[in-house]
Every structure is written in structure tokens, then in C-alpha cells.
């Protein structure tokens, strides 16, 4: 029942990828050393149009919960913005 065009594993299940990035402390700015991962992932998505992306942002547990929730959202938005800037369609994210 896999959607046509998706790469699959040995069981026929669509491949999943986790993109782990680093951000500047207390910031939604993607660290320069992590940006290469964005470029590689964006290329994968441009080459594999059937894939859609779900972004989940995280922070550490230091600080107030409300501030961390906003920072997590801002980080997820920063990743989306970066992927779109690299040619990934926003409606796939």
C-alpha cells in the first residue's frame, strides 16, 4: 500500500529520515555546521517529490516552559524556511 514514488526498505515500508540540527543557544538560528544537513536533505526532497515532511522543534529543559515552546516553534519554522529557500515546496512541509 506504499504510495508510488517512495523509496522503501526491505519490508516495503517507506524510508524515514530524522534530520538532527544544532542551533545557537537560546536561538532559532541554525548553526553553520548544521546547514550542510539542510542542503543534503533539501536535495533529497527535490529528487523525491512524493515525500512530505513533518518538522518538530525541540529545546533543552533549561528555562521557562512557555519560552521553550516558542523557541521550539521558531526552530521548526527556521528549518521550514531554510528548506523552502533551497527549493522545497512549502506545501510539502
PDB file of N, CA and C in Angstrom:
ATOM      1  N   UNK A   1       0.811  -1.211   0.000  1.00  0.00           N
ATOM      2  CA  UNK A   1       0.000   0.000   0.000  1.00  0.00           C
ATOM      3  C   UNK A   1       0.851   1.271   0.000  1.00  0.00           C
ATOM      4  N   UNK A   2       2.133   1.153  -0.260  1.00  0.00           N
ATOM      5  CA  UNK A   2       3.018   2.311  -0.267  1.00  0.00           C
ATOM      6  C   UNK A   2       2.716   3.200  -1.469  1.00  0.00           C
ATOM      7  N   UNK A   3       2.703   4.483  -1.240  1.00  0.00           N
ATOM      8  CA  UNK A   3       2.473   5.454  -2.308  1.00  0.00           C
ATOM      9  C   UNK A   3       3.558   5.294  -3.365  1.00  0.00           C
ATOM     10  N   UNK A   4       3.159   5.341  -4.609  1.00  0.00           N
ATOM     11  CA  UNK A   4       4.110   5.233  -5.716  1.00  0.00           C
ATOM     12  C   UNK A   4       5.128   6.362  -5.648  1.00  0.00           C
ATOM     13  N   UNK A   5       6.382   6.012  -5.897  1.00  0.00           N
ATOM     14  CA  UNK A   5       7.438   7.013  -5.943  1.00  0.00           C
ATOM     15  C   UNK A   5       8.249   7.137  -4.670  1.00  0.00           C
ATOM     16  N   UNK A   6       7.864   6.440  -3.605  1.00  0.00           N
ATOM     17  CA  UNK A   6       8.619   6.495  -2.363  1.00  0.00           C
ATOM     18  C   UNK A   6       9.670   5.398  -2.340  1.00  0.00           C
ATOM     19  N   UNK A   7      10.836   5.726  -1.812  1.00  0.00           N
ATOM     20  CA  UNK A   7      11.846   4.705  -1.598  1.00  0.00           C
ATOM     21  C   UNK A   7      11.400   3.866  -0.406  1.00  0.00           C
ATOM     22  N   UNK A   8      11.667   2.553  -0.469  1.00  0.00           N
ATOM     23  CA  UNK A   8      11.201   1.655   0.581  1.00  0.00           C
ATOM     24  C   UNK A   8      12.341   0.826   1.156  1.00  0.00           C
ATOM     25  N   UNK A   9      12.096   0.293   2.360  1.00  0.00           N
ATOM     26  CA  UNK A   9      13.063  -0.601   2.979  1.00  0.00           C
ATOM     27  C   UNK A   9      12.788  -2.031   2.514  1.00  0.00           C
ATOM     28  N   UNK A  10      13.465  -3.013   3.105  1.00  0.00           N
ATOM     29  CA  UNK A  10      13.333  -4.413   2.692  1.00  0.00           C
ATOM     30  C   UNK A  10      11.924  -4.955   2.905  1.00  0.00           C
ATOM     31  N   UNK A  11      11.152  -4.345   3.791  1.00  0.00           N
ATOM     32  CA  UNK A  11       9.777  -4.787   4.062  1.00  0.00           C
ATOM     33  C   UNK A  11       8.753  -4.042   3.215  1.00  0.00           C
ATOM     34  N   UNK A  12       9.220  -3.121   2.384  1.00  0.00           N
ATOM     35  CA  UNK A  12       8.316  -2.354   1.542  1.00  0.00           C
ATOM     36  C   UNK A  12       7.754  -1.112   2.212  1.00  0.00           C
ATOM     37  N   UNK A  13       8.259  -0.780   3.391  1.00  0.00           N
ATOM     38  CA  UNK A  13       7.792   0.412   4.112  1.00  0.00           C
ATOM     39  C   UNK A  13       8.580   1.633   3.644  1.00  0.00           C
ATOM     40  N   UNK A  14       7.906   2.790   3.535  1.00  0.00           N
ATOM     41  CA  UNK A  14       8.627   3.999   3.121  1.00  0.00           C
ATOM     42  C   UNK A  14       9.771   4.307   4.074  1.00  0.00           C
ATOM     43  N   UNK A  15      10.883   4.759   3.509  1.00  0.00           N
ATOM     44  CA  UNK A  15      12.022   5.149   4.331  1.00  0.00           C
ATOM     45  C   UNK A  15      11.668   6.395   5.128  1.00  0.00           C
ATOM     46  N   UNK A  16      12.177   6.459   6.345  1.00  0.00           N
ATOM     47  CA  UNK A  16      12.000   7.633   7.196  1.00  0.00           C
ATOM     48  C   UNK A  16      13.374   8.204   7.489  1.00  0.00           C
ATOM     49  N   UNK A  17      13.402   9.486   7.690  1.00  0.00           N
ATOM     50  CA  UNK A  17      14.667  10.170   7.960  1.00  0.00           C
ATOM     51  C   UNK A  17      14.451  11.138   9.118  1.00  0.00           C
ATOM     52  N   UNK A  18      15.410  11.182  10.007  1.00  0.00           N
ATOM     53  CA  UNK A  18      15.395  12.166  11.078  1.00  0.00           C
ATOM     54  C   UNK A  18      16.542  13.126  10.832  1.00  0.00           C
ATOM     55  N   UNK A  19      16.207  14.379  10.738  1.00  0.00           N
ATOM     56  CA  UNK A  19      17.193  15.423  10.489  1.00  0.00           C
ATOM     57  C   UNK A  19      17.482  16.101  11.820  1.00  0.00           C
ATOM     58  N   UNK A  20      18.658  15.877  12.353  1.00  0.00           N
ATOM     59  CA  UNK A  20      19.033  16.471  13.628  1.00  0.00           C
ATOM     60  C   UNK A  20      19.988  17.634  13.382  1.00  0.00           C
ATOM     61  N   UNK A  21      19.564  18.805  13.830  1.00  0.00           N
ATOM     62  CA  UNK A  21      20.330  20.026  13.607  1.00  0.00           C
ATOM     63  C   UNK A  21      20.699  20.667  14.930  1.00  0.00           C
ATOM     64  N   UNK A  22      21.718  21.480  14.897  1.00  0.00           N
ATOM     65  CA  UNK A  22      22.106  22.252  16.079  1.00  0.00           C
ATOM     66  C   UNK A  22      21.780  23.720  15.841  1.00  0.00           C
ATOM     67  N   UNK A  23      21.362  24.367  16.911  1.00  0.00           N
ATOM     68  CA  UNK A  23      21.013  25.777  16.885  1.00  0.00           C
ATOM     69  C   UNK A  23      21.879  26.506  17.896  1.00  0.00           C
ATOM     70  N   UNK A  24      22.042  27.786  17.678  1.00  0.00           N
ATOM     71  CA  UNK A  24      22.739  28.598  18.662  1.00  0.00           C
ATOM     72  C   UNK A  24      21.913  28.595  19.942  1.00  0.00           C
ATOM     73  N   UNK A  25      22.577  28.617  21.058  1.00  0.00           N
ATOM     74  CA  UNK A  25      21.912  28.531  22.361  1.00  0.00           C
ATOM     75  C   UNK A  25      20.853  29.627  22.515  1.00  0.00           C
ATOM     76  N   UNK A  26      19.649  29.199  22.869  1.00  0.00           N
ATOM     77  CA  UNK A  26      18.556  30.141  23.088  1.00  0.00           C
ATOM     78  C   UNK A  26      18.093  30.840  21.834  1.00  0.00           C
ATOM     79  N   UNK A  27      18.373  30.265  20.679  1.00  0.00           N
ATOM     80  CA  UNK A  27      18.119  30.924  19.405  1.00  0.00           C
ATOM     81  C   UNK A  27      17.521  29.940  18.391  1.00  0.00           C
ATOM     82  N   UNK A  28      16.858  30.489  17.403  1.00  0.00           N
ATOM     83  CA  UNK A  28      16.347  29.682  16.300  1.00  0.00           C
ATOM     84  C   UNK A  28      17.290  29.735  15.100  1.00  0.00           C
ATOM     85  N   UNK A  29      18.466  30.298  15.274  1.00  0.00           N
ATOM     86  CA  UNK A  29      19.448  30.362  14.185  1.00  0.00           C
ATOM     87  C   UNK A  29      20.141  29.009  14.051  1.00  0.00           C
ATOM     88  N   UNK A  30      20.031  28.430  12.865  1.00  0.00           N
ATOM     89  CA  UNK A  30      20.679  27.153  12.581  1.00  0.00           C
ATOM     90  C   UNK A  30      22.184  27.385  12.540  1.00  0.00           C
ATOM     91  N   UNK A  31      22.927  26.594  13.273  1.00  0.00           N
ATOM     92  CA  UNK A  31      24.382  26.750  13.303  1.00  0.00           C
ATOM     93  C   UNK A  31      24.965  26.397  11.931  1.00  0.00           C
ATOM     94  N   UNK A  32      26.009  27.116  11.553  1.00  0.00           N
ATOM     95  CA  UNK A  32      26.636  26.913  10.248  1.00  0.00           C
ATOM     96  C   UNK A  32      26.990  25.452  10.010  1.00  0.00           C
ATOM     97  N   UNK A  33      27.484  24.761  11.021  1.00  0.00           N
ATOM     98  CA  UNK A  33      27.881  23.365  10.886  1.00  0.00           C
ATOM     99  C   UNK A  33      26.727  22.424  10.600  1.00  0.00           C
ATOM    100  N   UNK A  34      25.490  22.857  10.869  1.00  0.00           N
ATOM    101  CA  UNK A  34      24.313  22.031  10.599  1.00  0.00           C
ATOM    102  C   UNK A  34      23.691  22.332   9.242  1.00  0.00           C
ATOM    103  N   UNK A  35      24.082  23.434   8.636  1.00  0.00           N
ATOM    104  CA  UNK A  35      23.412  23.831   7.394  1.00  0.00           C
ATOM    105  C   UNK A  35      23.671  22.862   6.248  1.00  0.00           C
ATOM    106  N   UNK A  36      24.803  22.180   6.268  1.00  0.00           N
ATOM    107  CA  UNK A  36      25.069  21.181   5.226  1.00  0.00           C
ATOM    108  C   UNK A  36      24.016  20.077   5.247  1.00  0.00           C
ATOM    109  N   UNK A  37      23.499  19.754   6.422  1.00  0.00           N
ATOM    110  CA  UNK A  37      22.442  18.745   6.535  1.00  0.00           C
ATOM    111  C   UNK A  37      21.164  19.234   5.871  1.00  0.00           C
ATOM    112  N   UNK A  38      20.886  20.531   6.012  1.00  0.00           N
ATOM    113  CA  UNK A  38      19.723  21.124   5.340  1.00  0.00           C
ATOM    114  C   UNK A  38      19.877  20.993   3.833  1.00  0.00           C
ATOM    115  N   UNK A  39      21.061  21.325   3.325  1.00  0.00           N
ATOM    116  CA  UNK A  39      21.303  21.247   1.882  1.00  0.00           C
ATOM    117  C   UNK A  39      21.127  19.828   1.364  1.00  0.00           C
ATOM    118  N   UNK A  40      21.665  18.864   2.081  1.00  0.00           N
ATOM    119  CA  UNK A  40      21.565  17.463   1.672  1.00  0.00           C
ATOM    120  C   UNK A  40      20.107  16.987   1.705  1.00  0.00           C
ATOM    121  N   UNK A  41      19.394  17.341   2.753  1.00  0.00           N
ATOM    122  CA  UNK A  41      18.005  16.924   2.883  1.00  0.00           C
ATOM    123  C   UNK A  41      17.133  17.601   1.827  1.00  0.00           C
ATOM    124  N   UNK A  42      17.385  18.864   1.556  1.00  0.00           N
ATOM    125  CA  UNK A  42      16.634  19.578   0.526  1.00  0.00           C
ATOM    126  C   UNK A  42      16.854  18.924  -0.838  1.00  0.00           C
ATOM    127  N   UNK A  43      18.077  18.513  -1.125  1.00  0.00           N
ATOM    128  CA  UNK A  43      18.354  17.822  -2.393  1.00  0.00           C
ATOM    129  C   UNK A  43      17.572  16.519  -2.469  1.00  0.00           C
ATOM    130  N   UNK A  44      17.549  15.760  -1.375  1.00  0.00           N
ATOM    131  CA  UNK A  44      16.774  14.524  -1.333  1.00  0.00           C
ATOM    132  C   UNK A  44      15.303  14.804  -1.638  1.00  0.00           C
ATOM    133  N   UNK A  45      14.754  15.845  -1.024  1.00  0.00           N
ATOM    134  CA  UNK A  45      13.343  16.175  -1.240  1.00  0.00           C
ATOM    135  C   UNK A  45      13.082  16.659  -2.660  1.00  0.00           C
ATOM    136  N   UNK A  46      14.001  17.416  -3.230  1.00  0.00           N
ATOM    137  CA  UNK A  46      13.835  17.847  -4.627  1.00  0.00           C
ATOM    138  C   UNK A  46      13.870  16.650  -5.571  1.00  0.00           C
ATOM    139  N   UNK A  47      14.681  15.651  -5.237  1.00  0.00           N
ATOM    140  CA  UNK A  47      14.807  14.457  -6.073  1.00  0.00           C
ATOM    141  C   UNK A  47      13.672  13.461  -5.871  1.00  0.00           C
ATOM    142  N   UNK A  48      12.976  13.554  -4.748  1.00  0.00           N
ATOM    143  CA  UNK A  48      11.928  12.598  -4.388  1.00  0.00           C
ATOM    144  C   UNK A  48      10.643  13.352  -4.052  1.00  0.00           C
ATOM    145  N   UNK A  49       9.931  13.745  -5.086  1.00  0.00           N
ATOM    146  CA  UNK A  49       8.770  14.626  -4.949  1.00  0.00           C
ATOM    147  C   UNK A  49       7.603  14.009  -4.179  1.00  0.00           C
ATOM    148  N   UNK A  50       7.576  12.688  -4.011  1.00  0.00           N
ATOM    149  CA  UNK A  50       6.460  12.054  -3.314  1.00  0.00           C
ATOM    150  C   UNK A  50       6.540  12.224  -1.795  1.00  0.00           C
ATOM    151  N   UNK A  51       7.706  12.593  -1.287  1.00  0.00           N
ATOM    152  CA  UNK A  51       7.878  12.722   0.154  1.00  0.00           C
ATOM    153  C   UNK A  51       7.335  14.043   0.681  1.00  0.00           C
ATOM    154  N   UNK A  52       6.729  13.969   1.875  1.00  0.00           N
ATOM    155  CA  UNK A  52       6.321  15.156   2.620  1.00  0.00           C
ATOM    156  C   UNK A  52       7.094  15.143   3.933  1.00  0.00           C
ATOM    157  N   UNK A  53       7.164  16.292   4.585  1.00  0.00           N
ATOM    158  CA  UNK A  53       7.992  16.452   5.771  1.00  0.00           C
ATOM    159  C   UNK A  53       7.148  16.935   6.940  1.00  0.00           C
ATOM    160  N   UNK A  54       7.438  16.395   8.123  1.00  0.00           N
ATOM    161  CA  UNK A  54       6.867  16.898   9.369  1.00  0.00           C
ATOM    162  C   UNK A  54       8.042  17.372  10.212  1.00  0.00           C
ATOM    163  N   UNK A  55       8.000  18.608  10.634  1.00  0.00           N
ATOM    164  CA  UNK A  55       9.092  19.186  11.420  1.00  0.00           C
ATOM    165  C   UNK A  55       8.638  19.333  12.867  1.00  0.00           C
ATOM    166  N   UNK A  56       9.484  18.868  13.758  1.00  0.00           N
ATOM    167  CA  UNK A  56       9.240  19.000  15.190  1.00  0.00           C
ATOM    168  C   UNK A  56      10.459  19.678  15.797  1.00  0.00           C
ATOM    169  N   UNK A  57      10.263  20.807  16.450  1.00  0.00           N
ATOM    170  CA  UNK A  57      11.367  21.523  17.073  1.00  0.00           C
ATOM    171  C   UNK A  57      11.490  21.154  18.541  1.00  0.00           C
ATOM    172  N   UNK A  58      12.700  21.191  19.049  1.00  0.00           N
ATOM    173  CA  UNK A  58      12.961  20.868  20.447  1.00  0.00           C
ATOM    174  C   UNK A  58      13.935  21.876  21.051  1.00  0.00           C
ATOM    175  N   UNK A  59      13.916  21.933  22.369  1.00  0.00           N
ATOM    176  CA  UNK A  59      14.908  22.704  23.121  1.00  0.00           C
ATOM    177  C   UNK A  59      15.383  21.819  24.266  1.00  0.00           C
ATOM    178  N   UNK A  60      16.297  22.337  25.064  1.00  0.00           N
ATOM    179  CA  UNK A  60      16.644  21.623  26.297  1.00  0.00           C
ATOM    180  C   UNK A  60      15.597  21.997  27.353  1.00  0.00           C
ATOM    181  N   UNK A  61      15.761  21.509  28.549  1.00  0.00           N
ATOM    182  CA  UNK A  61      14.767  21.757  29.597  1.00  0.00           C
ATOM    183  C   UNK A  61      15.112  22.966  30.469  1.00  0.00           C
ATOM    184  N   UNK A  62      16.147  23.690  30.090  1.00  0.00           N
ATOM    185  CA  UNK A  62      16.541  24.876  30.855  1.00  0.00           C
ATOM    186  C   UNK A  62      15.634  26.038  30.457  1.00  0.00           C
ATOM    187  N   UNK A  63      15.125  26.743  31.419  1.00  0.00           N
ATOM    188  CA  UNK A  63      14.287  27.900  31.126  1.00  0.00           C
ATOM    189  C   UNK A  63      12.819  27.613  31.333  1.00  0.00           C
ATOM    190  N   UNK A  64      12.006  28.630  31.105  1.00  0.00           N
ATOM    191  CA  UNK A  64      10.563  28.530  31.304  1.00  0.00           C
ATOM    192  C   UNK A  64       9.907  27.760  30.165  1.00  0.00           C
ATOM    193  N   UNK A  65       8.898  26.973  30.514  1.00  0.00           N
ATOM    194  CA  UNK A  65       8.220  26.117  29.530  1.00  0.00           C
ATOM    195  C   UNK A  65       7.648  26.924  28.363  1.00  0.00           C
ATOM    196  N   UNK A  66       7.022  28.048  28.651  1.00  0.00           N
ATOM    197  CA  UNK A  66       6.429  28.864  27.588  1.00  0.00           C
ATOM    198  C   UNK A  66       7.465  29.408  26.622  1.00  0.00           C
ATOM    199  N   UNK A  67       8.583  29.832  27.158  1.00  0.00           N
ATOM    200  CA  UNK A  67       9.679  30.347  26.330  1.00  0.00           C
ATOM    201  C   UNK A  67      10.249  29.218  25.475  1.00  0.00           C
ATOM    202  N   UNK A  68      10.419  28.048  26.081  1.00  0.00           N
ATOM    203  CA  UNK A  68      10.947  26.910  25.328  1.00  0.00           C
ATOM    204  C   UNK A  68       9.981  26.450  24.237  1.00  0.00           C
ATOM    205  N   UNK A  69       8.677  26.511  24.507  1.00  0.00           N
ATOM    206  CA  UNK A  69       7.692  26.127  23.489  1.00  0.00           C
ATOM    207  C   UNK A  69       7.781  27.063  22.284  1.00  0.00           C
ATOM    208  N   UNK A  70       7.886  28.357  22.566  1.00  0.00           N
ATOM    209  CA  UNK A  70       8.018  29.331  21.462  1.00  0.00           C
ATOM    210  C   UNK A  70       9.319  29.104  20.707  1.00  0.00           C
ATOM    211  N   UNK A  71      10.404  28.850  21.421  1.00  0.00           N
ATOM    212  CA  UNK A  71      11.686  28.597  20.775  1.00  0.00           C
ATOM    213  C   UNK A  71      11.619  27.341  19.916  1.00  0.00           C
ATOM    214  N   UNK A  72      10.957  26.306  20.403  1.00  0.00           N
ATOM    215  CA  UNK A  72      10.799  25.078  19.616  1.00  0.00           C
ATOM    216  C   UNK A  72      10.057  25.373  18.312  1.00  0.00           C
ATOM    217  N   UNK A  73       8.978  26.150  18.400  1.00  0.00           N
ATOM    218  CA  UNK A  73       8.210  26.521  17.207  1.00  0.00           C
ATOM    219  C   UNK A  73       9.057  27.364  16.262  1.00  0.00           C
ATOM    220  N   UNK A  74       9.796  28.305  16.807  1.00  0.00           N
ATOM    221  CA  UNK A  74      10.650  29.160  15.980  1.00  0.00           C
ATOM    222  C   UNK A  74      11.720  28.331  15.270  1.00  0.00           C
ATOM    223  N   UNK A  75      12.267  27.336  15.937  1.00  0.00           N
ATOM    224  CA  UNK A  75      13.272  26.474  15.316  1.00  0.00           C
ATOM    225  C   UNK A  75      12.669  25.654  14.189  1.00  0.00           C
ATOM    226  N   UNK A  76      11.474  25.124  14.408  1.00  0.00           N
ATOM    227  CA  UNK A  76      10.806  24.374  13.347  1.00  0.00           C
ATOM    228  C   UNK A  76      10.549  25.280  12.143  1.00  0.00           C
ATOM    229  N   UNK A  77      10.109  26.504  12.390  1.00  0.00           N
ATOM    230  CA  UNK A  77       9.871  27.464  11.306  1.00  0.00           C
ATOM    231  C   UNK A  77      11.170  27.813  10.582  1.00  0.00           C
ATOM    232  N   UNK A  78      12.266  27.914  11.315  1.00  0.00           N
ATOM    233  CA  UNK A  78      13.558  28.209  10.687  1.00  0.00           C
ATOM    234  C   UNK A  78      13.975  27.091   9.740  1.00  0.00           C
ATOM    235  N   UNK A  79      13.716  25.862  10.130  1.00  0.00           N
ATOM    236  CA  UNK A  79      14.048  24.727   9.263  1.00  0.00           C
ATOM    237  C   UNK A  79      13.169  24.750   8.014  1.00  0.00           C
ATOM    238  N   UNK A  80      11.883  25.018   8.193  1.00  0.00           N
ATOM    239  CA  UNK A  80      10.987  25.112   7.037  1.00  0.00           C
ATOM    240  C   UNK A  80      11.448  26.215   6.089  1.00  0.00           C
ATOM    241  N   UNK A  81      11.761  27.368   6.642  1.00  0.00           N
ATOM    242  CA  UNK A  81      12.221  28.493   5.824  1.00  0.00           C
ATOM    243  C   UNK A  81      13.482  28.121   5.043  1.00  0.00           C
ATOM    244  N   UNK A  82      14.401  27.431   5.705  1.00  0.00           N
ATOM    245  CA  UNK A  82      15.649  27.023   5.046  1.00  0.00           C
ATOM    246  C   UNK A  82      15.378  26.029   3.923  1.00  0.00           C
ATOM    247  N   UNK A  83      14.491  25.070   4.158  1.00  0.00           N
ATOM    248  CA  UNK A  83      14.177  24.086   3.116  1.00  0.00           C
ATOM    249  C   UNK A  83      13.492  24.749   1.925  1.00  0.00           C
ATOM    250  N   UNK A  84      12.573  25.651   2.196  1.00  0.00           N
ATOM    251  CA  UNK A  84      11.897  26.372   1.111  1.00  0.00           C
ATOM    252  C   UNK A  84      12.909  27.210   0.323  1.00  0.00           C
ATOM    253  N   UNK A  85      13.844  27.841   1.027  1.00  0.00           N
ATOM    254  CA  UNK A  85      14.871  28.641   0.357  1.00  0.00           C
ATOM    255  C   UNK A  85      15.746  27.781  -0.542  1.00  0.00           C
ATOM    256  N   UNK A  86      15.826  26.485  -0.244  1.00  0.00           N
ATOM    257  CA  UNK A  86      16.624  25.559  -1.059  1.00  0.00           C
ATOM    258  C   UNK A  86      15.783  24.843  -2.100  1.00  0.00           C
ATOM    259  N   UNK A  87      14.556  25.324  -2.341  1.00  0.00           N
ATOM    260  CA  UNK A  87      13.768  24.817  -3.448  1.00  0.00           C
ATOM    261  C   UNK A  87      12.742  23.744  -3.127  1.00  0.00           C
ATOM    262  N   UNK A  88      12.491  23.492  -1.855  1.00  0.00           N
ATOM    263  CA  UNK A  88      11.450  22.523  -1.475  1.00  0.00           C
ATOM    264  C   UNK A  88      10.111  23.273  -1.385  1.00  0.00           C
ATOM    265  N   UNK A  89       9.080  22.696  -1.968  1.00  0.00           N
ATOM    266  CA  UNK A  89       7.775  23.330  -1.964  1.00  0.00           C
ATOM    267  C   UNK A  89       7.220  23.396  -0.547  1.00  0.00           C
ATOM    268  N   UNK A  90       6.733  24.578  -0.138  1.00  0.00           N
ATOM    269  CA  UNK A  90       6.234  24.785   1.222  1.00  0.00           C
ATOM    270  C   UNK A  90       5.063  23.868   1.542  1.00  0.00           C
ATOM    271  N   UNK A  91       4.245  23.525   0.555  1.00  0.00           N
ATOM    272  CA  UNK A  91       3.080  22.673   0.832  1.00  0.00           C
ATOM    273  C   UNK A  91       3.452  21.211   1.097  1.00  0.00           C
ATOM    274  N   UNK A  92       4.712  20.867   0.961  1.00  0.00           N
ATOM    275  CA  UNK A  92       5.178  19.519   1.291  1.00  0.00           C
ATOM    276  C   UNK A  92       5.720  19.442   2.715  1.00  0.00           C
ATOM    277  N   UNK A  93       5.748  20.593   3.384  1.00  0.00           N
ATOM    278  CA  UNK A  93       6.318  20.663   4.731  1.00  0.00           C
ATOM    279  C   UNK A  93       5.207  20.968   5.722  1.00  0.00           C
TER     280      UNK A  93
END
